[in-house]
Short mmCIF file of C-alpha atoms and ligand atoms in Angstrom, two decimals:
data_model
loop_
_atom_site.label_atom_id
_atom_site.label_comp_id
_atom_site.label_asym_id
_atom_site.label_seq_id
_atom_site.Cartn_x
_atom_site.Cartn_y
_atom_site.Cartn_z
CA MET A 1 91.57 37.40 -129.76
CA GLU A 2 89.32 34.21 -129.08
CA HIS A 3 91.55 31.32 -127.05
CA LYS A 4 90.83 27.68 -127.22
CA VAL A 5 89.09 26.86 -123.86
CA ASP A 6 89.16 23.10 -122.62
CA SER A 7 86.06 21.27 -121.99
CA VAL A 8 85.27 21.06 -118.67
CA GLU A 9 81.96 20.25 -116.82
CA GLU A 10 80.15 23.92 -116.83
CA PRO A 11 79.67 25.38 -113.13
CA ARG A 12 76.61 27.69 -112.57
CA ALA A 13 77.32 31.39 -113.91
CA LEU A 14 78.18 33.63 -110.95
CA ARG A 15 75.79 37.01 -110.37
CA VAL A 16 77.12 40.18 -110.69
CA ALA A 17 75.56 43.08 -109.53
CA MET A 18 77.27 46.45 -109.55
CA LEU A 19 76.70 50.06 -107.81
CA GLY A 20 77.71 52.61 -109.80
CA CYS A 21 78.38 53.26 -113.87
CA GLY A 22 80.45 56.25 -113.95
CA VAL A 23 84.07 56.88 -114.89
CA VAL A 24 85.26 53.72 -113.33
CA GLY A 25 81.96 51.70 -113.34
CA SER A 26 81.72 51.92 -117.30
CA GLN A 27 84.85 50.37 -117.93
CA VAL A 28 83.99 47.17 -115.73
CA ALA A 29 81.02 46.85 -117.10
CA ARG A 30 82.40 46.92 -120.58
CA LEU A 31 85.42 44.71 -119.70
CA ILE A 32 82.80 42.00 -118.15
CA ILE A 33 80.53 42.10 -121.38
CA GLU A 34 83.66 42.40 -123.99
CA GLN A 35 86.01 39.76 -122.10
CA ALA A 36 83.33 37.61 -121.04
CA ASP A 37 84.51 34.06 -122.61
CA ASP A 38 88.39 34.86 -121.63
CA LEU A 39 86.89 35.40 -117.78
CA ALA A 40 85.12 32.46 -117.88
CA SER A 41 88.36 30.38 -118.80
CA ARG A 42 89.90 32.28 -116.27
CA ILE A 43 87.46 31.96 -113.49
CA GLY A 44 86.36 28.63 -114.37
CA ALA A 45 83.18 29.95 -114.59
CA ARG A 46 80.67 32.54 -116.17
CA LEU A 47 80.07 35.71 -115.02
CA GLU A 48 76.33 36.96 -115.11
CA LEU A 49 76.20 41.07 -114.61
CA VAL A 50 72.23 40.89 -113.10
CA GLY A 51 72.04 44.47 -112.30
CA ILE A 52 73.86 47.68 -112.02
CA ALA A 53 72.48 50.62 -109.62
CA VAL A 54 73.12 54.34 -110.63
CA GLY A 55 71.33 57.65 -109.63
CA ASN A 56 70.05 58.16 -113.00
CA PRO A 57 68.54 54.73 -114.57
CA THR A 58 66.60 55.81 -117.51
CA ARG A 59 70.15 57.67 -118.77
CA GLU A 60 71.11 56.20 -122.12
CA ARG A 61 74.33 53.70 -121.40
CA PRO A 62 76.21 53.17 -124.86
CA GLY A 63 76.73 49.48 -125.37
CA LEU A 64 74.73 48.44 -122.00
CA ASP A 65 71.29 46.70 -121.89
CA PRO A 66 68.82 49.29 -120.71
CA ALA A 67 67.23 46.43 -118.67
CA LEU A 68 70.39 45.86 -116.35
CA PHE A 69 70.08 49.41 -114.89
CA PHE A 70 67.66 50.19 -111.28
CA GLY A 71 67.41 53.11 -109.47
CA ASP A 72 67.27 51.53 -106.05
CA ALA A 73 70.82 50.22 -104.95
CA GLU A 74 69.38 49.22 -101.65
CA ALA A 75 67.14 46.70 -103.00
CA LEU A 76 69.42 45.45 -105.43
CA VAL A 77 72.13 44.54 -102.72
CA SER A 78 69.26 43.01 -100.70
CA ARG A 79 68.67 39.92 -103.37
CA ASP A 80 69.41 36.80 -101.95
CA ASP A 81 70.92 35.22 -105.22
CA LEU A 82 74.09 37.32 -105.59
CA ASP A 83 77.41 36.27 -105.63
CA ILE A 84 79.56 39.32 -106.12
CA VAL A 85 79.14 43.08 -105.71
CA ILE A 86 80.98 45.49 -107.31
CA GLU A 87 80.88 49.31 -105.69
CA VAL A 88 81.82 51.63 -107.53
CA VAL A 89 79.87 55.05 -106.47
CA GLY A 90 81.99 56.44 -103.91
CA GLY A 91 81.53 58.29 -100.60
CA ILE A 92 80.96 57.01 -97.36
CA ASP A 93 76.64 57.64 -96.82
CA PRO A 94 74.54 55.29 -97.88
CA VAL A 95 77.28 53.33 -99.30
CA ARG A 96 78.55 51.78 -95.97
CA ASP A 97 75.10 50.00 -95.55
CA TRP A 98 74.75 48.85 -99.06
CA VAL A 99 78.08 46.89 -98.91
CA ALA A 100 77.10 45.67 -95.34
CA THR A 101 73.84 44.45 -96.69
CA ALA A 102 75.77 42.84 -99.49
CA LEU A 103 78.58 40.94 -97.15
CA GLU A 104 75.77 40.38 -94.76
CA GLY A 105 73.92 38.72 -97.75
CA GLY A 106 76.75 36.41 -98.57
CA ALA A 107 77.99 38.12 -101.36
CA SER A 108 81.68 39.28 -101.77
CA VAL A 109 82.35 42.76 -102.49
CA ILE A 110 84.69 44.73 -104.82
CA THR A 111 85.08 48.07 -103.82
CA ALA A 112 87.37 51.08 -105.54
CA ASN A 113 86.11 53.28 -102.27
CA LYS A 114 89.03 54.73 -100.03
CA ALA A 115 86.80 56.63 -98.27
CA LEU A 116 84.81 53.95 -97.42
CA ILE A 117 87.84 51.48 -96.55
CA ALA A 118 89.70 54.20 -94.77
CA ALA A 119 86.62 54.63 -92.14
CA HIS A 120 85.15 51.23 -92.18
CA GLY A 121 87.46 48.65 -93.56
CA ALA A 122 87.97 46.78 -90.40
CA GLU A 123 84.13 46.54 -89.72
CA LEU A 124 83.44 45.86 -92.97
CA THR A 125 86.43 43.22 -93.49
CA GLU A 126 85.38 41.42 -90.04
CA ILE A 127 81.61 41.14 -91.36
CA ALA A 128 83.25 39.52 -94.69
CA ARG A 129 85.24 37.02 -92.04
CA LEU A 130 82.52 36.19 -90.31
CA ARG A 131 80.32 35.34 -93.47
CA GLY A 132 83.29 33.77 -95.03
CA VAL A 133 83.33 35.84 -98.52
CA ASP A 134 85.68 38.32 -99.98
CA LEU A 135 86.11 42.07 -99.28
CA TYR A 136 88.52 43.28 -101.96
CA TYR A 137 89.90 46.75 -102.62
CA GLU A 138 92.75 46.82 -104.87
CA ALA A 139 91.39 50.33 -106.60
CA ALA A 140 91.07 52.12 -103.50
CA VAL A 141 94.70 52.93 -103.63
CA ALA A 142 96.77 54.31 -106.47
CA GLY A 143 94.23 53.17 -109.30
CA ALA A 144 95.64 50.26 -111.96
CA ILE A 145 98.85 49.93 -109.47
CA PRO A 146 98.76 46.82 -107.75
CA ILE A 147 99.83 47.59 -104.16
CA ILE A 148 97.22 46.10 -101.87
CA ARG A 149 97.61 42.84 -103.19
CA PRO A 150 101.42 42.78 -102.69
CA LEU A 151 101.01 44.33 -99.08
CA ARG A 152 98.20 41.83 -98.05
CA GLU A 153 99.92 38.38 -99.88
CA SER A 154 103.37 38.95 -101.50
CA LEU A 155 104.91 40.81 -98.64
CA VAL A 156 103.06 39.60 -95.57
CA GLY A 157 106.02 37.08 -95.00
CA ASP A 158 108.16 39.77 -94.64
CA GLU A 159 108.63 42.82 -92.17
CA ILE A 160 107.81 46.11 -93.64
CA THR A 161 109.68 49.26 -92.37
CA ARG A 162 108.10 52.11 -94.58
CA VAL A 163 105.95 52.70 -96.86
CA MET A 164 105.95 56.10 -99.12
CA GLY A 165 103.75 56.89 -102.04
CA ILE A 166 102.60 59.62 -104.32
CA VAL A 167 98.91 58.71 -104.16
CA ASN A 168 97.44 61.55 -105.71
CA GLY A 169 98.02 62.25 -109.52
CA THR A 170 95.73 65.86 -109.07
CA THR A 171 98.36 67.11 -106.70
CA ASN A 172 101.45 65.49 -108.18
CA TYR A 173 100.58 67.27 -111.88
CA ILE A 174 100.19 70.56 -109.94
CA LEU A 175 103.42 70.05 -108.23
CA ASP A 176 104.87 68.99 -111.23
CA GLN A 177 103.80 71.93 -113.72
CA MET A 178 104.92 74.40 -110.48
CA THR A 179 108.43 72.91 -110.53
CA THR A 180 108.75 72.56 -114.73
CA THR A 181 106.93 75.89 -115.51
CA GLY A 182 107.81 78.31 -112.40
CA ALA A 183 103.82 78.65 -112.06
CA GLU A 184 102.38 79.37 -108.79
CA PHE A 185 100.06 77.01 -107.33
CA ALA A 186 96.50 79.27 -108.29
CA ASP A 187 97.53 78.94 -111.81
CA ALA A 188 98.44 74.96 -111.78
CA LEU A 189 95.28 73.97 -110.11
CA GLY A 190 93.40 76.32 -112.85
CA GLU A 191 95.16 74.30 -115.69
CA ALA A 192 94.87 70.68 -113.86
CA GLN A 193 91.29 71.63 -114.01
CA ASP A 194 91.00 72.34 -117.46
CA LEU A 195 92.81 69.10 -118.41
CA GLY A 196 90.59 67.08 -116.17
CA TYR A 197 93.26 66.33 -113.78
CA ALA A 198 91.40 68.15 -111.01
CA GLU A 199 87.81 68.82 -110.18
CA ALA A 200 85.86 71.57 -109.98
CA ASP A 201 86.04 71.39 -105.99
CA PRO A 202 89.56 70.35 -105.35
CA THR A 203 89.84 70.13 -101.95
CA ALA A 204 89.91 66.74 -101.14
CA ASP A 205 92.78 66.34 -103.11
CA VAL A 206 94.94 69.63 -102.70
CA GLU A 207 94.08 69.69 -98.97
CA GLY A 208 95.72 66.11 -98.63
CA HIS A 209 92.28 64.41 -97.60
CA ASP A 210 92.37 61.94 -100.73
CA ALA A 211 96.02 60.84 -99.45
CA ALA A 212 95.37 60.35 -96.22
CA ALA A 213 92.41 58.13 -96.47
CA LYS A 214 95.10 56.04 -98.91
CA ALA A 215 97.78 56.43 -96.38
CA ALA A 216 95.21 54.88 -93.55
CA ILE A 217 94.76 51.83 -95.73
CA LEU A 218 98.62 51.29 -96.60
CA ALA A 219 99.56 52.02 -92.99
CA SER A 220 96.97 49.38 -91.93
CA LEU A 221 97.89 46.72 -94.36
CA ALA A 222 101.74 47.48 -94.05
CA PHE A 223 101.49 47.45 -90.24
CA HIS A 224 98.84 44.60 -89.48
CA THR A 225 96.80 47.24 -87.34
CA ASP A 226 93.76 49.35 -87.70
CA ILE A 227 94.36 52.99 -88.75
CA THR A 228 91.59 55.44 -89.77
CA SER A 229 91.54 58.63 -92.27
CA ASP A 230 91.45 60.98 -89.11
CA GLN A 231 94.46 59.33 -87.39
CA VAL A 232 96.51 60.58 -90.28
CA ALA A 233 98.44 63.97 -89.72
CA SER A 234 97.97 65.69 -93.27
CA GLN A 235 98.56 68.69 -94.73
CA GLY A 236 97.87 69.34 -98.45
CA ILE A 237 99.86 71.96 -101.04
CA SER A 238 97.46 74.65 -101.29
CA GLN A 239 99.99 76.80 -99.33
CA LEU A 240 102.86 76.31 -101.31
CA THR A 241 104.47 78.80 -103.66
CA SER A 242 107.09 78.83 -106.33
CA ARG A 243 109.50 80.18 -103.86
CA ASP A 244 109.13 76.62 -102.09
CA ILE A 245 109.83 75.32 -105.59
CA SER A 246 112.36 76.72 -106.21
CA SER A 247 114.09 76.81 -102.87
CA ALA A 248 114.11 73.02 -102.97
CA ALA A 249 115.69 73.24 -106.66
CA GLY A 250 118.61 75.24 -105.13
CA LEU A 251 119.17 71.94 -102.72
CA ASN A 252 118.76 69.51 -105.78
CA MET A 253 115.61 68.76 -104.29
CA VAL A 254 111.73 68.51 -105.43
CA ILE A 255 108.58 69.07 -103.73
CA LYS A 256 106.21 66.17 -103.42
CA LEU A 257 103.07 65.65 -101.25
CA LEU A 258 104.03 62.18 -100.07
CA ALA A 259 101.66 59.51 -97.97
CA VAL A 260 104.46 57.91 -95.51
CA ALA A 261 103.53 55.28 -93.16
CA GLU A 262 106.69 53.80 -90.69
CA LEU A 263 107.38 52.21 -87.95
CA THR A 264 108.86 54.09 -85.14
CA PRO A 265 111.56 52.99 -82.54
CA ALA A 266 108.75 52.53 -80.40
CA ASP A 267 106.99 50.16 -82.67
CA GLN A 268 104.09 52.96 -82.94
CA VAL A 269 103.25 53.52 -86.64
CA SER A 270 103.85 57.10 -87.85
CA VAL A 271 101.50 58.22 -90.44
CA ARG A 272 101.53 61.35 -92.29
CA VAL A 273 100.62 62.92 -95.64
CA ASN A 274 102.13 66.43 -95.98
CA PRO A 275 104.19 68.04 -99.17
CA VAL A 276 108.06 67.07 -98.25
CA MET A 277 111.61 68.12 -99.78
CA LEU A 278 112.85 64.76 -101.54
CA PRO A 279 116.29 64.79 -103.20
CA THR A 280 115.99 64.42 -106.74
CA ALA A 281 117.99 61.01 -106.92
CA HIS A 282 114.87 59.26 -104.70
CA PRO A 283 113.39 57.04 -107.01
CA LEU A 284 109.96 58.97 -106.06
CA ALA A 285 111.33 62.33 -107.33
CA SER A 286 111.06 61.13 -111.15
CA ILE A 287 107.25 60.74 -110.56
CA LYS A 288 105.80 63.22 -113.14
CA GLY A 289 102.46 64.20 -114.08
CA ALA A 290 99.55 62.59 -112.39
CA TYR A 291 101.65 59.18 -112.04
CA ASN A 292 101.23 57.59 -109.00
CA ALA A 293 103.88 55.40 -107.11
CA VAL A 294 104.33 53.61 -103.91
CA PHE A 295 107.88 52.90 -102.68
CA VAL A 296 107.83 50.01 -99.90
CA GLU A 297 111.06 49.25 -97.51
CA SER A 298 111.03 45.72 -95.51
CA ARG A 299 113.29 44.07 -93.96
CA GLU A 300 114.21 41.33 -96.18
CA ALA A 301 113.40 42.48 -99.80
CA GLY A 302 114.88 45.92 -99.38
CA ARG A 303 113.37 48.54 -101.49
CA LEU A 304 110.50 48.11 -103.53
CA MET A 305 109.15 50.47 -106.28
CA PHE A 306 105.62 50.23 -107.68
CA MET A 307 104.45 53.17 -110.15
CA GLY A 308 101.79 53.38 -112.66
CA PRO A 309 98.29 55.41 -113.46
CA GLY A 310 96.61 56.35 -110.20
CA ALA A 311 93.14 57.21 -111.66
CA GLY A 312 91.18 57.16 -114.60
CA GLY A 313 88.33 54.71 -115.87
CA ALA A 314 90.23 52.04 -117.98
CA PRO A 315 93.21 51.76 -115.52
CA THR A 316 91.16 51.90 -112.06
CA ALA A 317 88.95 49.08 -114.22
CA SER A 318 91.77 46.93 -114.52
CA ALA A 319 92.53 46.41 -110.54
CA VAL A 320 88.70 45.82 -110.27
CA MET A 321 88.77 43.51 -112.79
CA GLY A 322 92.10 41.63 -111.05
CA ASP A 323 89.69 41.70 -108.04
CA LEU A 324 86.84 40.03 -109.54
CA VAL A 325 88.84 37.44 -110.66
CA THR A 326 90.36 36.51 -107.78
CA ALA A 327 86.84 36.66 -105.92
CA ALA A 328 85.12 34.82 -108.36
CA ARG A 329 87.95 32.14 -108.19
CA ASN A 330 87.66 31.81 -104.69
CA ARG A 331 83.69 31.54 -105.33
CA VAL A 332 83.80 28.84 -107.68
CA ARG A 333 86.24 26.75 -104.94
CA GLY A 334 83.75 27.76 -102.23
CA VAL A 335 86.01 29.35 -100.28
CA ALA A 336 87.20 32.94 -99.29
CA GLY A 337 91.01 34.18 -99.14
CA ALA A 338 92.45 35.21 -96.37
CA ALA A 339 91.49 38.72 -94.65
CA PRO A 340 94.12 41.03 -93.72
CA THR A 341 94.55 41.07 -89.85
CA ALA A 342 95.21 43.82 -87.58
CA TYR A 343 96.31 41.36 -85.29
CA THR A 344 99.62 43.50 -83.87
CA ARG A 345 97.29 46.53 -82.65
CA ARG A 346 99.95 49.07 -83.26
CA SER A 347 99.11 52.09 -82.05
CA VAL A 348 99.33 55.79 -84.04
CA ALA A 349 102.36 57.84 -83.21
CA ASP A 350 101.80 61.21 -82.11
CA PRO A 351 102.94 63.37 -84.95
CA GLY A 352 104.86 65.84 -82.86
CA GLY A 353 107.26 63.25 -81.56
CA THR A 354 108.20 61.72 -84.86
CA GLU A 355 111.88 62.79 -86.50
CA SER A 356 112.74 64.35 -89.82
CA ARG A 357 115.02 67.02 -91.30
CA TYR A 358 113.54 69.95 -92.03
CA HIS A 359 114.12 72.76 -93.95
CA LEU A 360 113.35 76.57 -92.66
CA ARG A 361 113.34 79.51 -94.67
CA PHE A 362 112.85 83.25 -93.22
CA VAL A 363 113.70 86.98 -93.75
CA VAL A 364 116.09 88.65 -91.35
CA LEU A 365 117.20 91.93 -90.71
CA ASP A 366 120.44 92.03 -92.91
CA GLU A 367 122.83 93.55 -90.13
CA PRO A 368 125.62 92.65 -87.79
CA GLY A 369 124.89 89.99 -85.23
CA VAL A 370 121.44 89.02 -86.07
CA LEU A 371 122.79 85.33 -87.85
CA ALA A 372 124.34 84.94 -84.27
CA ARG A 373 120.99 85.71 -82.47
CA ALA A 374 119.10 83.47 -85.27
CA ALA A 375 121.27 80.66 -84.57
CA ASP A 376 120.87 81.02 -80.87
CA VAL A 377 117.26 80.73 -81.11
CA PHE A 378 118.25 77.18 -82.57
CA ALA A 379 120.45 76.25 -80.17
CA ARG A 380 117.72 77.38 -77.41
CA HIS A 381 115.52 74.54 -78.91
CA ALA A 382 118.58 71.96 -79.40
CA VAL A 383 117.77 71.99 -82.98
CA SER A 384 121.04 71.33 -84.89
CA ILE A 385 121.98 72.95 -87.93
CA ALA A 386 123.38 71.36 -90.85
CA THR A 387 123.54 74.28 -93.27
CA VAL A 388 122.93 77.82 -93.55
CA HIS A 389 122.61 79.65 -96.80
CA GLN A 390 121.72 83.28 -97.32
CA ALA A 391 119.32 82.91 -100.22
CA ALA A 392 118.67 86.44 -101.38
CA THR A 393 118.64 90.11 -100.08
CA SER A 394 116.03 92.92 -100.38
CA SER A 395 115.41 95.98 -99.11
CA GLU A 396 112.23 97.34 -97.43
CA ASN A 397 111.84 101.18 -97.08
CA GLY A 398 115.50 101.36 -97.06
CA THR A 399 116.25 98.82 -94.57
CA PRO A 400 118.04 95.81 -95.72
CA TYR A 401 116.65 92.25 -95.48
CA ALA A 402 118.40 88.91 -96.23
CA GLU A 403 116.46 85.67 -96.83
CA LEU A 404 118.14 82.57 -94.90
CA GLU A 405 117.58 79.06 -95.58
CA VAL A 406 118.38 76.53 -92.76
CA LEU A 407 118.70 72.80 -93.07
CA THR A 408 118.59 70.92 -89.81
CA HIS A 409 119.64 67.70 -88.68
CA LEU A 410 117.21 64.86 -87.43
CA THR A 411 114.84 67.08 -85.01
CA ARG A 412 111.33 65.97 -83.25
CA GLU A 413 108.79 67.75 -84.83
CA SER A 414 107.34 69.65 -81.61
CA THR A 415 110.90 70.84 -81.14
CA VAL A 416 111.11 72.54 -84.65
CA GLN A 417 107.72 74.20 -84.57
CA ALA A 418 108.46 75.52 -80.98
CA CYS A 419 111.58 76.52 -82.75
CA VAL A 420 109.28 78.45 -85.87
CA ALA A 421 107.15 79.92 -83.03
CA GLU A 422 109.89 81.62 -81.12
CA LEU A 423 111.73 82.67 -84.59
CA THR A 424 108.55 83.83 -85.65
CA ALA A 425 108.15 86.30 -82.82
CA GLN A 426 111.79 87.86 -82.88
CA ASP A 427 111.69 91.47 -83.94
CA PHE A 428 114.93 90.74 -86.33
CA ILE A 429 112.46 88.15 -88.60
CA GLY A 430 110.78 90.49 -91.53
CA ASP A 431 107.82 89.55 -93.68
CA ARG A 432 108.14 87.39 -96.68
CA GLU A 433 107.29 88.60 -99.98
CA ASP A 434 104.70 85.77 -100.88
CA GLY A 435 102.94 86.46 -97.19
CA ALA A 436 102.85 82.45 -96.63
CA GLY A 437 103.74 82.73 -92.94
CA LYS A 438 107.31 84.29 -91.39
CA VAL A 439 109.04 80.91 -91.49
CA ARG A 440 108.61 78.63 -93.94
CA LEU A 441 109.30 75.07 -92.65
CA LEU A 442 109.39 71.76 -94.87
CA ARG A 443 110.34 67.95 -93.92
CA VAL A 444 113.07 66.96 -95.74
CA GLU A 445 112.97 63.10 -96.67
CA ALA A 446 116.11 61.35 -96.27
CA SER A 447 117.50 59.97 -99.52
CA SER A 448 117.06 56.23 -99.93
N1 NAP B 1 87.61 57.86 -111.10
C1 NAP B 1 88.78 57.53 -110.93
O1 NAP B 1 90.13 57.43 -111.81
C2 NAP B 1 89.22 56.52 -109.82
C3 NAP B 1 90.23 55.96 -109.73
C4 NAP B 1 90.32 55.03 -108.41
C5 NAP B 1 89.19 54.84 -107.45
N2 NAP B 1 87.91 55.70 -107.99
C6 NAP B 1 86.98 55.40 -107.16
O2 NAP B 1 86.14 55.14 -107.47
C7 NAP B 1 84.82 55.31 -107.11
C8 NAP B 1 83.83 55.98 -108.03
O3 NAP B 1 84.58 56.69 -108.94
P1 NAP B 1 83.71 57.24 -110.62
O4 NAP B 1 85.07 58.31 -110.68
O5 NAP B 1 83.70 56.25 -111.36
O6 NAP B 1 82.83 57.90 -109.84
P2 NAP B 1 81.73 58.92 -111.17
O7 NAP B 1 82.04 58.76 -112.34
O8 NAP B 1 80.94 60.14 -110.15
O9 NAP B 1 80.08 57.52 -110.60
C9 NAP B 1 79.60 57.41 -109.83
C10 NAP B 1 78.74 56.23 -110.51
O10 NAP B 1 77.58 56.56 -109.36
C11 NAP B 1 76.13 56.30 -109.41
N3 NAP B 1 75.50 56.92 -108.29
C12 NAP B 1 75.51 58.01 -107.42
N4 NAP B 1 74.75 57.91 -106.82
C13 NAP B 1 74.25 56.90 -106.52
C14 NAP B 1 73.00 56.10 -105.73
N5 NAP B 1 72.42 56.85 -105.00
N6 NAP B 1 72.62 54.85 -106.27
C15 NAP B 1 73.05 54.11 -107.02
N7 NAP B 1 74.01 54.97 -107.87
C16 NAP B 1 74.68 55.98 -107.84
C17 NAP B 1 76.36 57.45 -110.68
O11 NAP B 1 74.95 57.38 -111.32
P3 NAP B 1 75.01 58.07 -112.65
O12 NAP B 1 75.40 57.41 -113.79
O13 NAP B 1 73.46 58.18 -112.84
O14 NAP B 1 75.34 59.43 -112.49
C18 NAP B 1 77.82 56.88 -111.38
O15 NAP B 1 77.50 55.86 -112.36
C19 NAP B 1 84.77 56.06 -106.07
O16 NAP B 1 84.77 55.19 -104.97
C20 NAP B 1 86.21 56.47 -106.44
O17 NAP B 1 87.08 57.12 -105.10
C21 NAP B 1 87.77 56.07 -109.05
#
């Protein structure tokens, strides 16, 4: 629909270069062209797409002028007349250098690249600050969901205490399938790959690396400090079994891969990615399929939930476009938006020192005195037991075994790990049917 535009003196067009024109980039290019008039009205200047660098510049791209495409990204970002560069290639090398060149040359940069921001966000933010330009990356975390700007701007006057997110749609889809159909991990992964929710090499998603990069970005913004992905204690979902899922269901919980960043009592930042048991009543427990959600707890606002599509060309392009309009408006006014600050210099807490409730599941010889011996191991480590449940009995070569499930009270991670190590070494502990280690250990997130 065409909207009437007030006639004002037309400022010069803003020159925009793009790096990448794949799943996300092709949608961004489409929107820049299709929405040109409305964007001009919202920004106060027209956007002129001056070039798009891609891997294969000779490939035909429907709806896009072939003359726009270049194979040399370095040459494109080195132009001295760019206002804004949109980076949607992905990866760190050589993209870091292209983004730095663009910023140093005086262009604002918009990127959807979580790996880049989680590794080099602080240094690139500093270049942008020194050059008086913007660096925006709304699309780098949770796709279409506005979460970076709420943390950078809307909540910047509040004190955030915890951010918990389902920030990887692939793993949420797999866990959801395992929960609803009883499938094992490998089958649910195969289905996710068939449907295009998981890549041929799913390692970055299923081992938690993708979520760790997003956790680092969320933690840095929420707690005004610089945190990189390698400081995030992360664990993926590839070791989970259908028995883990059914055992959570028996306790009215679901298993979700959560990115959690929170302030510790010592004012450090605890940041981790791992599969956790979550009460079904928790708002994040209801996030199904490939959706993402981020749950923020702050001192004054209380609890806030953001949810929506965490990936996909058009949804992610929506987030890029929001950044593009903001950066372009700033450009028209000759200003840059306020950059996030890392003034607290909060350090990252040792993961072993963080406290949580835990769920342990193991098989013991089903004979008198064994329960007391198991309880004794917990007592020696001062791990306080909240509940014990005998889940199932079985028999191996005529020897009876029982599966025990233990829910602990709040315990330090290092303490519960020591308890698990000692339990594993006990002669009354049997091998588990799924072969997934003698003692299964999962964090239990408290209900909100
Ligand atoms: N896909 C999503 O749902 C999603 C969601 C959130 C964030 N992101 C992020 O968005 C970024 C882009 O993802 P995507 O899914 O759009 O990737 P993609 O479909 O693989 O597209 C990558 C683009 O980069 C181009 N490219 C590759 N090597 C290049 C080089 N040396 N020089 C110039 N261009 C080069 C490719 O060119 P060709 O077209 O010639 O191959 C392609 O156009 C990544 O950082 C990703 O993490 C993606």
